[in-house]
Amino acid sequence: MSVQHSKAAVPEATWIKSSYSTGNGGECVEVAAVSGAVLVRDSKRPAAARLAFGPEVWDEFVRLAAGR
């Protein structure tokens, strides 16, 4: 069995770092909105795995995280 890892970038994505990121090596996340999804990645390891969420799920997460 052969496994191939895709190194394809998401060229249309504009990654936005969390406003809570201090640059001191803490836990930082970045998000990017692409067609039909919101992507989340570790800002310290941008080439590593990403999570993808549907827009409705992401909106609900943000609403709950904000306590609304």
Short mmCIF file of C-alpha atoms in Angstrom, two decimals:
data_model
loop_
_atom_site.label_atom_id
_atom_site.label_comp_id
_atom_site.label_asym_id
_atom_site.label_seq_id
_atom_site.Cartn_x
_atom_site.Cartn_y
_atom_site.Cartn_z
CA MET A 1 0.00 0.00 0.00
CA SER A 2 1.26 3.46 -0.88
CA VAL A 3 0.40 6.64 0.99
CA GLN A 4 0.80 10.04 -0.59
CA HIS A 5 0.52 13.26 1.36
CA SER A 6 -0.83 16.27 -0.45
CA LYS A 7 1.19 19.45 -0.07
CA ALA A 8 -1.43 21.49 -1.89
CA ALA A 9 -1.85 24.91 -0.38
CA VAL A 10 -5.10 26.80 -0.13
CA PRO A 11 -4.09 29.75 -2.30
CA GLU A 12 -7.36 31.63 -1.93
CA ALA A 13 -7.21 31.47 1.87
CA THR A 14 -6.26 34.52 3.90
CA TRP A 15 -5.23 33.27 7.31
CA ILE A 16 -6.09 35.44 10.32
CA LYS A 17 -4.26 34.90 13.62
CA SER A 18 -6.16 35.00 16.89
CA SER A 19 -6.14 38.39 18.61
CA TYR A 20 -5.15 36.49 21.78
CA SER A 21 -1.89 35.39 20.17
CA THR A 22 1.01 37.08 21.93
CA GLY A 23 3.89 35.75 19.85
CA ASN A 24 5.49 34.30 23.00
CA GLY A 25 5.15 30.69 21.90
CA GLY A 26 1.71 30.11 23.39
CA GLU A 27 -1.13 28.22 21.82
CA CYS A 28 -2.11 30.16 18.71
CA VAL A 29 -4.69 29.42 16.08
CA GLU A 30 -5.42 30.92 12.70
CA VAL A 31 -8.64 30.77 10.72
CA ALA A 32 -9.40 31.24 7.05
CA ALA A 33 -12.70 31.39 5.21
CA VAL A 34 -12.81 29.53 1.91
CA SER A 35 -15.68 28.55 -0.32
CA GLY A 36 -18.11 26.58 1.85
CA ALA A 37 -15.83 26.13 4.88
CA VAL A 38 -13.86 27.75 7.67
CA LEU A 39 -10.36 26.33 8.11
CA VAL A 40 -8.49 26.28 11.43
CA ARG A 41 -4.77 25.58 11.90
CA ASP A 42 -1.96 25.85 14.44
CA SER A 43 -0.09 29.06 13.65
CA LYS A 44 3.19 27.54 14.85
CA ARG A 45 2.82 24.62 12.40
CA PRO A 46 0.98 26.02 9.37
CA ALA A 47 1.88 23.10 7.11
CA ALA A 48 0.45 20.56 9.56
CA ALA A 49 -3.12 19.30 9.60
CA ARG A 50 -6.04 21.68 9.37
CA LEU A 51 -9.59 21.36 10.57
CA ALA A 52 -12.49 22.33 8.32
CA PHE A 53 -15.92 23.36 9.55
CA GLY A 54 -19.08 24.28 7.71
CA PRO A 55 -20.03 27.95 8.05
CA GLU A 56 -23.10 27.22 10.20
CA VAL A 57 -21.10 25.07 12.62
CA TRP A 58 -18.39 27.75 12.89
CA ASP A 59 -20.98 30.48 13.52
CA GLU A 60 -22.50 28.39 16.32
CA PHE A 61 -19.05 27.75 17.85
CA VAL A 62 -18.22 31.48 17.84
CA ARG A 63 -21.64 32.32 19.30
CA LEU A 64 -21.20 29.80 22.13
CA ALA A 65 -17.57 30.81 22.78
CA ALA A 66 -18.66 34.45 23.08
CA GLY A 67 -21.33 33.44 25.60
CA ARG A 68 -24.24 34.72 23.51
#
